[in-house]
Coordinates of C-alpha atoms in Angstrom, one line a residue:
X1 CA -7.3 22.4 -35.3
X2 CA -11.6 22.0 -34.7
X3 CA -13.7 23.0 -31.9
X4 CA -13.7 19.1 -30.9
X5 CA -10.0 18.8 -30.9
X6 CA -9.6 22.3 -28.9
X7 CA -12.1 21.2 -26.5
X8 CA -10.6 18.2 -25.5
X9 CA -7.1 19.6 -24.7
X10 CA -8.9 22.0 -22.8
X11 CA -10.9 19.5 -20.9
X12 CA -7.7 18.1 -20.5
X13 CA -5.6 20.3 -18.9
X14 CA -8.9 21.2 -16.5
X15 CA -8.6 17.7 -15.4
X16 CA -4.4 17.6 -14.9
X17 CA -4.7 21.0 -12.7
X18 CA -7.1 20.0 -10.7
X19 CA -5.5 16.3 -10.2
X20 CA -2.3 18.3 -9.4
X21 CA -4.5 20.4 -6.8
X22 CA -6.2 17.4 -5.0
X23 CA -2.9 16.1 -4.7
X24 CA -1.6 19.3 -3.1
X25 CA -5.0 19.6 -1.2
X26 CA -4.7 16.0 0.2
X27 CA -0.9 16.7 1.2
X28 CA -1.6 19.8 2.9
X29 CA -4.4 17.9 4.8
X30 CA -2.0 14.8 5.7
X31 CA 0.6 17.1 7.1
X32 CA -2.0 19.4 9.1
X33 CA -3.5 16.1 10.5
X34 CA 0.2 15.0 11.8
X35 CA 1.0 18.3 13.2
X36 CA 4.7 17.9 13.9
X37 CA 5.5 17.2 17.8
X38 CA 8.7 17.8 17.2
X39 CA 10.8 20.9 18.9
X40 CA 7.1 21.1 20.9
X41 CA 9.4 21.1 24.2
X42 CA 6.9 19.1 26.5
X43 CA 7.4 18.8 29.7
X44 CA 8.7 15.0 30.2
X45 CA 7.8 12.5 33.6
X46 CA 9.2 9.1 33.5
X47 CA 7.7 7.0 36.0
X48 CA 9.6 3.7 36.2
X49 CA 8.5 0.8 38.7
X50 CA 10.8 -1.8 40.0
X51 CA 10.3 -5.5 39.9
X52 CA 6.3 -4.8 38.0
X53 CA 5.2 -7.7 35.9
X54 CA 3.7 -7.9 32.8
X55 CA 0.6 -8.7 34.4
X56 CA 0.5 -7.1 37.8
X57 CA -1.9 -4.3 35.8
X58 CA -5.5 -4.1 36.2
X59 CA -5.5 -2.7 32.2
X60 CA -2.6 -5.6 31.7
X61 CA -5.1 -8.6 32.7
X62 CA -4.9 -9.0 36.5
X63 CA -7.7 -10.1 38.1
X64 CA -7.5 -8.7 41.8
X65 CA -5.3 -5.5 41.7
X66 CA -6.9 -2.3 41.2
X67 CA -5.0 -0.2 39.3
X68 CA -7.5 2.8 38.3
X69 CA -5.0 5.6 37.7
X70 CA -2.7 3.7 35.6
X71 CA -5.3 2.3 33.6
X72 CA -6.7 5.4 33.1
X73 CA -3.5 6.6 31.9
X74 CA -3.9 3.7 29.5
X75 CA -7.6 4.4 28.5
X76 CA -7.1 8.1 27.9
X77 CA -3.4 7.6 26.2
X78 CA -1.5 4.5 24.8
X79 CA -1.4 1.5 25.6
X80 CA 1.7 -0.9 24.6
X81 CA 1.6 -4.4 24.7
X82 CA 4.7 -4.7 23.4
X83 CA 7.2 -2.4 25.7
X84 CA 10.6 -3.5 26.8
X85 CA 13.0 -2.9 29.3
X86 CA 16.5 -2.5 28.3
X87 CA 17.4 -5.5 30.4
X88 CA 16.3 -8.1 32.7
X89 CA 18.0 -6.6 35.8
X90 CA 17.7 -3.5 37.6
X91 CA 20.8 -1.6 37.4
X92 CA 21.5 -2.3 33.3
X93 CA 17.6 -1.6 32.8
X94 CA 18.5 1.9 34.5
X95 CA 21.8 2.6 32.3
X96 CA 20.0 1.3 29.0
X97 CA 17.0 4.1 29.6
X98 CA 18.9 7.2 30.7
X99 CA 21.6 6.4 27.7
X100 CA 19.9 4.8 25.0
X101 CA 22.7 2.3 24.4
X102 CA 22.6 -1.5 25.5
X103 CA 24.0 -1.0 28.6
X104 CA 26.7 -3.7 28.2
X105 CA 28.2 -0.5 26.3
X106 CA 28.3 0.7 29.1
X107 CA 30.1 -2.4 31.3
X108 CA 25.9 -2.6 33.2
X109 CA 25.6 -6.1 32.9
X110 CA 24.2 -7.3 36.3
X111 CA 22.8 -5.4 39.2
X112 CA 25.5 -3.8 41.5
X113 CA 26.1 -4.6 44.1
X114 CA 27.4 -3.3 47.8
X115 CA 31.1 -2.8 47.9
X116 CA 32.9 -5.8 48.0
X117 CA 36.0 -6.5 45.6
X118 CA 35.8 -9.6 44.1
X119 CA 37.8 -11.2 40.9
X120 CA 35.6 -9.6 38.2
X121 CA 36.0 -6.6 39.5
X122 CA 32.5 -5.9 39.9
X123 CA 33.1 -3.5 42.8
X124 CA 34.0 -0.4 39.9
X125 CA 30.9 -0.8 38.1
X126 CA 29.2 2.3 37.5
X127 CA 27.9 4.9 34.7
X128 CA 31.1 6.2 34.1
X129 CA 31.4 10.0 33.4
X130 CA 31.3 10.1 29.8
X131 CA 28.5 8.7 29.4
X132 CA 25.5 11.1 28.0
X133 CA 22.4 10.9 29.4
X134 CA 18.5 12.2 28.9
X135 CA 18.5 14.8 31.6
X136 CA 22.2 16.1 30.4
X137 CA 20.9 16.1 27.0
X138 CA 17.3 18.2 27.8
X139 CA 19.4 20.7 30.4
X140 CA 21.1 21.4 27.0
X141 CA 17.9 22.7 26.2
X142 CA 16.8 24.7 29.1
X143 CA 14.7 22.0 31.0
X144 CA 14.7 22.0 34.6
X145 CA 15.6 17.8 35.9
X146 CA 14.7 16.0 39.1
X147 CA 15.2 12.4 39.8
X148 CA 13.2 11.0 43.0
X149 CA 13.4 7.1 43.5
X150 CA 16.1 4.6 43.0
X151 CA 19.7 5.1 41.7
X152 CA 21.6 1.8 41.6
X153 CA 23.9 3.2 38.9
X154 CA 27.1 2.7 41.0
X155 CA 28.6 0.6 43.3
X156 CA 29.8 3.7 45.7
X157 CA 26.6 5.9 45.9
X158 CA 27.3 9.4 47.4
X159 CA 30.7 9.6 47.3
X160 CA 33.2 11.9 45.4
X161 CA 35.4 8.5 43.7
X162 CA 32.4 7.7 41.4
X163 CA 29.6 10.1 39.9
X164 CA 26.4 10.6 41.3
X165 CA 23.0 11.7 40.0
X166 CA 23.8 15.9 39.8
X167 CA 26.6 14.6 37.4
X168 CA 24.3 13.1 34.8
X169 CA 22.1 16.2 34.8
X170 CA 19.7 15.9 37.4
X171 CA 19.0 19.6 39.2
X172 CA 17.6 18.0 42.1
X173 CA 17.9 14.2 43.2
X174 CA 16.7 12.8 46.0
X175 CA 17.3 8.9 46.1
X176 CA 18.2 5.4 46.9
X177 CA 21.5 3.1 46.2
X178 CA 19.5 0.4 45.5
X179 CA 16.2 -0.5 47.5
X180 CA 14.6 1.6 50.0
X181 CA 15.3 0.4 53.6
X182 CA 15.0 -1.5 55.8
X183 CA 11.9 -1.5 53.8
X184 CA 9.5 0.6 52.0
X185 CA 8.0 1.6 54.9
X186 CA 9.6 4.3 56.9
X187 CA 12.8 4.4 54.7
X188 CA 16.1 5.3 56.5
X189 CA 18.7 5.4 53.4
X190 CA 17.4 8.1 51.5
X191 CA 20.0 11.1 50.4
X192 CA 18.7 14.4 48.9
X193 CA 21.5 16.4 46.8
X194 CA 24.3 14.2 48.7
X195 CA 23.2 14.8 52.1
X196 CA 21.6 12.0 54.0
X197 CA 17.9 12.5 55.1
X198 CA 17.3 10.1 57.9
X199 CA 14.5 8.3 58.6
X200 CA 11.8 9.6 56.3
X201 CA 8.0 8.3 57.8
X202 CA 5.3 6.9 55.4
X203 CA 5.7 4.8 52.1
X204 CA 8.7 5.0 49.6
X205 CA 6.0 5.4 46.8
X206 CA 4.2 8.3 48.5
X207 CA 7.4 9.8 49.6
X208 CA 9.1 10.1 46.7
X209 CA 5.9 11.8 44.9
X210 CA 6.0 14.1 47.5
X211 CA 9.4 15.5 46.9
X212 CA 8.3 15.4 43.4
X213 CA 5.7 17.6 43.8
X214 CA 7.6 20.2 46.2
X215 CA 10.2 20.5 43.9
X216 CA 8.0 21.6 40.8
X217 CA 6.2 23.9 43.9
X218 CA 10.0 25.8 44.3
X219 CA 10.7 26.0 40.8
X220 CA 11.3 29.6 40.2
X221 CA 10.9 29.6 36.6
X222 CA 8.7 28.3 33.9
X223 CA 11.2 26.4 32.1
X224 CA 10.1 22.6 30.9
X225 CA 10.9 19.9 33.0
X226 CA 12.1 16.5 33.0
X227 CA 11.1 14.5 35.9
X228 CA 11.9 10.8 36.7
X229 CA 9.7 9.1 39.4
X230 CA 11.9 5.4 40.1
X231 CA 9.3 3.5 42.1
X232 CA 11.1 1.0 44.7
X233 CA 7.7 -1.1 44.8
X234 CA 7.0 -3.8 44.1
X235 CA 10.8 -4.8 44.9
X236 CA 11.4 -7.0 47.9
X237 CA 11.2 -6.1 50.9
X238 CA 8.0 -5.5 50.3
X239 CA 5.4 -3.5 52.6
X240 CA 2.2 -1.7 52.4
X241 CA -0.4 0.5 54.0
X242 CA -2.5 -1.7 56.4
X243 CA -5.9 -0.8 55.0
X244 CA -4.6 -1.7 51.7
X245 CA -3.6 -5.3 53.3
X246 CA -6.9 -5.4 54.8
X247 CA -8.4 -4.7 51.0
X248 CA -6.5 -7.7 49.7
X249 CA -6.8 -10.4 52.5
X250 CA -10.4 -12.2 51.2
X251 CA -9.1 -12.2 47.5
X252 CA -5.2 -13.5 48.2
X253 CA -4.1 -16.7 49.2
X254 CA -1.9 -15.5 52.5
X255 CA -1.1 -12.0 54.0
X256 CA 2.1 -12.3 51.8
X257 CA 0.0 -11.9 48.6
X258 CA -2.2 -9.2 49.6
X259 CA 1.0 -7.0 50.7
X260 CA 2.3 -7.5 47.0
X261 CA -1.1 -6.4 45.6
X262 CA -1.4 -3.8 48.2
X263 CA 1.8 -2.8 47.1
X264 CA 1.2 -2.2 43.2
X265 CA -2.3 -0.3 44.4
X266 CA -0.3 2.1 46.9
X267 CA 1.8 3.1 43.5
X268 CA -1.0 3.3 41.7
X269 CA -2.4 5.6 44.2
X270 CA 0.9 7.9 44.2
X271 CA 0.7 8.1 40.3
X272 CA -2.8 9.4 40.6
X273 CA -1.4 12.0 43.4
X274 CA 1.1 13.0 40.8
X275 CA -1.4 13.1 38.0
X276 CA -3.9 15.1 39.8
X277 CA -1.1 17.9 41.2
X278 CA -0.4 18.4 37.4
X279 CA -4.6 19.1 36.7
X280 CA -5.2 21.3 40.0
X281 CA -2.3 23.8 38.8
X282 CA -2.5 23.5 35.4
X283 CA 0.8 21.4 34.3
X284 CA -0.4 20.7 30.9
X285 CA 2.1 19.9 27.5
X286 CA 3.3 17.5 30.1
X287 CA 4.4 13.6 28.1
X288 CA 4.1 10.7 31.0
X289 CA 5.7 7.6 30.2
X290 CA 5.3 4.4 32.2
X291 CA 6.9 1.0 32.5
X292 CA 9.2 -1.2 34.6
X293 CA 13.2 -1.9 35.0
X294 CA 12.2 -5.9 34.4
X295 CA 9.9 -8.2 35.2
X296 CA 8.7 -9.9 38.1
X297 CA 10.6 -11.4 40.9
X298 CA 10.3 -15.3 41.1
X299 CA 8.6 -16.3 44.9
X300 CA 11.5 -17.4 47.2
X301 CA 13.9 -17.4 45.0
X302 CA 15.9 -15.9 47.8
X303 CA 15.0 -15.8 51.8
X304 CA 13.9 -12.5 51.6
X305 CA 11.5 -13.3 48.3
X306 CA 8.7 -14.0 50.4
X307 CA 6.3 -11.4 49.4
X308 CA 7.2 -11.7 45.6
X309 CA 3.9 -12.3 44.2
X310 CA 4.2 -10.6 41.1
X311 CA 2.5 -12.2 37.3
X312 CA 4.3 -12.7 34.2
X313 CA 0.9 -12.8 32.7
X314 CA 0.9 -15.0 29.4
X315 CA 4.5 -14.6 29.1
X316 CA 7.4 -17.6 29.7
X317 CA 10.0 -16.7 32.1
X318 CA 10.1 -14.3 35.4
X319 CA 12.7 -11.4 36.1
X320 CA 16.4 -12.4 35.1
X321 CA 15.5 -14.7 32.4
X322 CA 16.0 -13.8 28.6
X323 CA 12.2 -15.1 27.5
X324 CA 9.6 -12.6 27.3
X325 CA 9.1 -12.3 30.9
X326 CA 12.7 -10.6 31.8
X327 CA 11.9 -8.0 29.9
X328 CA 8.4 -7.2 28.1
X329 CA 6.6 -4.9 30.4
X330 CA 3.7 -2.7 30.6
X331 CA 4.1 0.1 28.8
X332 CA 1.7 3.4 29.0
X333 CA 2.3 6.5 27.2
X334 CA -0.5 9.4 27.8
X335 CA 0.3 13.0 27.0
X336 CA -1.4 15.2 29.2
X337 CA -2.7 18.4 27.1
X338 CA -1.9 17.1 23.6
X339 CA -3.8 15.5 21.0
X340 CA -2.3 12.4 20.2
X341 CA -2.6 8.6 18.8
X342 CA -4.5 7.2 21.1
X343 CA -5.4 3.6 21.6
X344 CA -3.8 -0.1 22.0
X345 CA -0.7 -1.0 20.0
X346 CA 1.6 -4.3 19.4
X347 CA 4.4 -1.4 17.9
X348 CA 7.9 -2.9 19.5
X349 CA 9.1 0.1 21.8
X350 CA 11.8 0.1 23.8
X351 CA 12.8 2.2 27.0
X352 CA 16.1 2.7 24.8
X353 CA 13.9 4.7 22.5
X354 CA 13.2 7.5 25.3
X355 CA 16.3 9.5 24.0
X356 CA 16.3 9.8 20.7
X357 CA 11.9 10.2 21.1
X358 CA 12.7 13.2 24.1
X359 CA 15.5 14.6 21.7
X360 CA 13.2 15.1 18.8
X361 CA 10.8 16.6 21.4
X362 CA 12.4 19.2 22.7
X363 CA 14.7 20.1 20.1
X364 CA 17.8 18.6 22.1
X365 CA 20.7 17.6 19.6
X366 CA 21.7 13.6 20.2
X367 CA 24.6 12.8 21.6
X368 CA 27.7 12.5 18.6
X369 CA 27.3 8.6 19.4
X370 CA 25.5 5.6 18.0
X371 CA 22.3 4.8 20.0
X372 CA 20.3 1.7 20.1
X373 CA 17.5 3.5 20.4
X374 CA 14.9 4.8 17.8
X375 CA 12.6 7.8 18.1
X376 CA 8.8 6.8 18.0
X377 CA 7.1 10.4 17.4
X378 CA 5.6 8.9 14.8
X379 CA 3.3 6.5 17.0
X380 CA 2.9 9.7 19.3
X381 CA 1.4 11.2 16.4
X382 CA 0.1 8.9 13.5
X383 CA 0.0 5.5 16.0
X384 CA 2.8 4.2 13.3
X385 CA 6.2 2.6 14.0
X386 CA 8.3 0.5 12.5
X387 CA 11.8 0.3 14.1
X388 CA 14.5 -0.7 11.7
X389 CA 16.8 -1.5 14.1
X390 CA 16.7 -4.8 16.2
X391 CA 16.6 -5.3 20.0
X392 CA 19.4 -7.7 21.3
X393 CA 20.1 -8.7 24.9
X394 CA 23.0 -10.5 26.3
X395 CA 22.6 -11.2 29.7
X396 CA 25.4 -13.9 31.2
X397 CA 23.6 -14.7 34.6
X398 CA 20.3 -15.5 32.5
X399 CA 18.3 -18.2 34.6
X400 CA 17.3 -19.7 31.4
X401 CA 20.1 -21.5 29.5
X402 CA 19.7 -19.2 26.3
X403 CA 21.5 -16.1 27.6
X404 CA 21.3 -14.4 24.5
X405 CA 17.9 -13.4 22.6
X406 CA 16.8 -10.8 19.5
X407 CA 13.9 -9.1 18.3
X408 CA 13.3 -8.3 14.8
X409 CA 9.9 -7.7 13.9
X410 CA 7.2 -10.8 15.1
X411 CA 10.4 -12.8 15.5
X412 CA 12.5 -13.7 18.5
X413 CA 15.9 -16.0 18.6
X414 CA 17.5 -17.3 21.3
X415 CA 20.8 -18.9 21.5
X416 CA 23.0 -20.3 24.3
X417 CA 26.5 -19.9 25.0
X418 CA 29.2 -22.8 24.7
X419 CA 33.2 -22.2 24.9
X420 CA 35.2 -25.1 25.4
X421 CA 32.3 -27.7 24.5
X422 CA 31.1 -26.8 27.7
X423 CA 27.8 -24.0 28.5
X424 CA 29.7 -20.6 29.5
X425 CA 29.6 -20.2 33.6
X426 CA 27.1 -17.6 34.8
X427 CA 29.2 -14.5 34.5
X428 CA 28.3 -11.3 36.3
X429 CA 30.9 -8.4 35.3
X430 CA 33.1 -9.0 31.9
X431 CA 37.0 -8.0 33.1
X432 CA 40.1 -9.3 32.0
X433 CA 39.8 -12.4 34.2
X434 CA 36.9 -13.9 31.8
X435 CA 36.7 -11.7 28.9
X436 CA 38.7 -14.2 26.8
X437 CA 36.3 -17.1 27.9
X438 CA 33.3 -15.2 26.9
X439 CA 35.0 -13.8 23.6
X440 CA 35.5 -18.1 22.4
X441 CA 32.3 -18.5 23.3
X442 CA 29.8 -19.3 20.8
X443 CA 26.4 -19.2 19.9
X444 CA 24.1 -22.5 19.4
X445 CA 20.9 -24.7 20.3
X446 CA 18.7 -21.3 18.5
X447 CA 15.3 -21.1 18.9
X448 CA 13.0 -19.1 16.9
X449 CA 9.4 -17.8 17.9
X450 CA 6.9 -16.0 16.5
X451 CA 5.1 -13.4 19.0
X452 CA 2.7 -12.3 17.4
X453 CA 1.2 -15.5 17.2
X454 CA 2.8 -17.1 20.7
X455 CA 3.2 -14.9 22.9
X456 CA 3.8 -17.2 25.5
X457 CA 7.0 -18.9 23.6
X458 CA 5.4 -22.0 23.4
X459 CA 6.8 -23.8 19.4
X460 CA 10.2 -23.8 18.8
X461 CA 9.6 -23.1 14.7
X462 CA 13.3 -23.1 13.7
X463 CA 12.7 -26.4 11.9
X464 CA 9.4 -25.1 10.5
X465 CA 10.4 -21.9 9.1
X466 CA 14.0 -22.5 7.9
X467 CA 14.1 -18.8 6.0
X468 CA 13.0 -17.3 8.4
X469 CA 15.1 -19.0 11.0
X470 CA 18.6 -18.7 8.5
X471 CA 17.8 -14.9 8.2
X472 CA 17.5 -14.8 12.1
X473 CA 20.4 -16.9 12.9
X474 CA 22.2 -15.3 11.0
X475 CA 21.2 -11.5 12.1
X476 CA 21.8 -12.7 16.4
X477 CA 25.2 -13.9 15.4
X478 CA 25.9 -10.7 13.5
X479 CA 24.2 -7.9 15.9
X480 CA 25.6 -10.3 19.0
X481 CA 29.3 -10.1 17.7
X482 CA 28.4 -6.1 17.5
X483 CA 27.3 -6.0 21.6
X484 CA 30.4 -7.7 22.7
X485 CA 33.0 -5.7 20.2
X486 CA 31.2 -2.3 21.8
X487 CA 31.0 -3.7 25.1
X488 CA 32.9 -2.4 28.1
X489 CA 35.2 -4.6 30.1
X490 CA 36.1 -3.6 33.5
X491 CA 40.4 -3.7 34.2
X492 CA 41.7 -2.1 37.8
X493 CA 44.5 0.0 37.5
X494 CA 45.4 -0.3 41.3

């Protein structure tokens, strides 16, 4: 063998070892730059507001609110312009977060109501006992829980025949059936730990911070916590400071209107309360998330709806309807004290990814179930995420006459209803008076949209993309016949 022929294999395997050490060089590097969050045991605050449109936000496009905290929170964290609730309706939207499951799993398909038996035996909805929740699943770990806000997860709240609040998990509860009354002012139906409080004077959005913030002042130990904040505003009946009011008057078209934008401002202003208790005492490694239950409420559509001034933004639809507007919410994600992704995303997130996310967090082992949901650590950390699994809603009192509508991707379907040739009655509870109805009913007159380029639901394109639309048609049909075969139907034993 010559020098030349030496040389070169020794140039050569330079060349492959150092390749081989970049390569381990530029791994090391990726993995120290997406230092794992997982098992980081943060401590976790879900704020959740009630009735909030897609554009009641100052950050989300409204022109007259002020929103400064929240939109700090969305400056300083992440933004997501393409967050869903896990339904179009209060009470399901509550099930779907805390479990991570549709919540027509868990027989949540309508808001409940006050006591009153009725055919469809909607007067036994509730989360049932069995079902596993996020503040069960992180006590599991050692974290400290607290719910302050609204309930409306059963039809008899604070009573022994159906479980309450302490039986999902939560140390310390102080809340709401459903809305606070007789209104948000001055609330009168609040219960703490199943006693009743009375008359509590002030706001429902200030109050409910407040026993927020004296229960992290009595904690006795430095354990993480979980804490979810269930805003009542901007629910009907609506009220709001007076100086606020006075704020709104020369920009709103009536009183009415000023007290809904007074209303979004006086949570705004609790959140920054919040936020600003966790800086003065040094509450860092604390993950806020923020959202809605649904969207807004449409003006009048009941007597009391006066006040319901609330903005869908650029989407189609208003609360209880199956376009965009039932359900796509703002969505803000800012972790106080960690580095993080930070910035505006269209990622499709879901509040039925909180569980599996706070499970990876904090090291919590996920219930021995399938979930709906999908963790998004990755966006926490890298600002990537690309759920595999599609989001499906089935909601059988939809306004709109396609009940029935999927995500996958930058695609949405919609399909109606139809048993007997005729469009499936508005159903509110599936039991065995109508489950057989709803079973022969079948799915038809699709739609097919693409958000990312129409948001606003605007072209049909089922005719114009017909692989796109068979792939889709045939996905709702598939994941739809999943939802009602895992759905649970409501029989009384009596």
């Amino acid at each position: 063998m010559n020098f030349k022929t030496v040389y070169l294999l020794s140039l050569i395997m330079v060349f492959c070892f150092s390749c081989k050490n970049n390569t381990n060089s530029i791994n090391q590097e990726k993995e120290s730059n997406t230092t794992t969050l997982a098992n980081s045991q943060p401590n976790i605050v879900v704020l959740l507001c009630d009735d909030l449109g897609y554009g009641d936000l100052s950050s989300f496009g409204h022109p007259i609110i002020e929103t400064n905290n929240l939109d700090k929170l969305a400056e300083t964290g992440i933004k997501l312009t393409d967050f869903y609730s896990t339904a179009a309706v209060c009470s399901p939207s509550r099930a779907g977060l805390l479990t991570g499951r549709s919540p027509n799993k868990a027989g949540i398909y309508d808001f409940i109501p006050g006591l009153k038996k009725s055919p469809d035996n909607r007067d036994l909805v509730h989360l049932q006992a069995y079902e596993q929740t996020i503040p069960a699943m992180l006590k599991s770990v050692g974290y400290s829980t607290c719910l302050v806000g609204k309930w409306h997860c059963s039809s008899r709240f604070n009573s022994d025949k159906q479980p309450q609040p302490d039986d999902f998990g939560f140390d310390h509860w102080m809340a709401t059936h459903n809305n606070a009354a007789p209104s948000h002012e001055n609330p009168k139906n609040f219960v703490r730990n199943r006693e009743k409080v009375g008359e509590i004077e002030g706001f429902s959005s200030q109050i409910i911070v407040s026993e927020a913030i004296n229960w992290l002042d009595n904690r006795t130990d430095d354990k993480p916590f979980f804490l979810e904040v269930a805003f009542h505003e901007p629910h009907e009946p609506v009220a709001s400071p007076e100086d606020l009011v006075q704020k709104y008057l020369p920009k709103a078209k009536n009183k009415e209107e000023a007290e809904y934008f007074a209303n979004v401002e006086n949570v705004d202003l609790a959140v920054g309360r919040l936020i600003e208790y966790f800086e003065k005492n040094n509450i860092d490694n604390t993950l806020v998330v923020f959202s809605s239950d649904n969207g807004p409420e449409t003006f009048m559509r009941y007597h009391r709806a006066k006040k319901s001034y609330g903005s869908p933004g650029e989407l189609k639809g208003m609360k209880l309807w199956t376009n965009e507007a039932g359900f796509r919410v703002p969505g803000i994600i800012n972790w106080i004290g960690k580095k993080t992704f930070t910035g505006t995303t269209n990622k499709v997130v879901s509040a039925l990814d909180y569980m599996p996310t706070f499970a990876e967090l904090s090291g919590a082992k996920l219930p021995n179930r399938e979930l709906d949901g999908e963790s998004f650590v990755s966006l926490l950390e890298q600002g990537e995420f690309n759920r595999e699994k599609p989001l499906i809603w089935a909601f059988y009192d939809a306004i709109n006459a396609h009940r029935v509508a999927l995500r996958k991707g930058d695609w949405k379907i919609m399909g109606r209803l139809v048993a007997d040739n005729e469009e499936l009655p508005h159903i509110h509870n599936l039991a065995e008076s109508n489950i057989e109805l709803v079973k022969r009913a079948e799915l038809t007159d699709f739609v097919l949209f693409n958000l990312k380029e129409d948001i606003s639901e605007s072209e049909d394109l089922s005719s114009a993309k017909p692989e796109v639309f068979k792939n889709m048609k045939g996905l709702i049909e598939l994941e739809y016949k999943r939802l009602l075969d895992g759905s649970h139907i409501w029989i009384r034993e009596e």
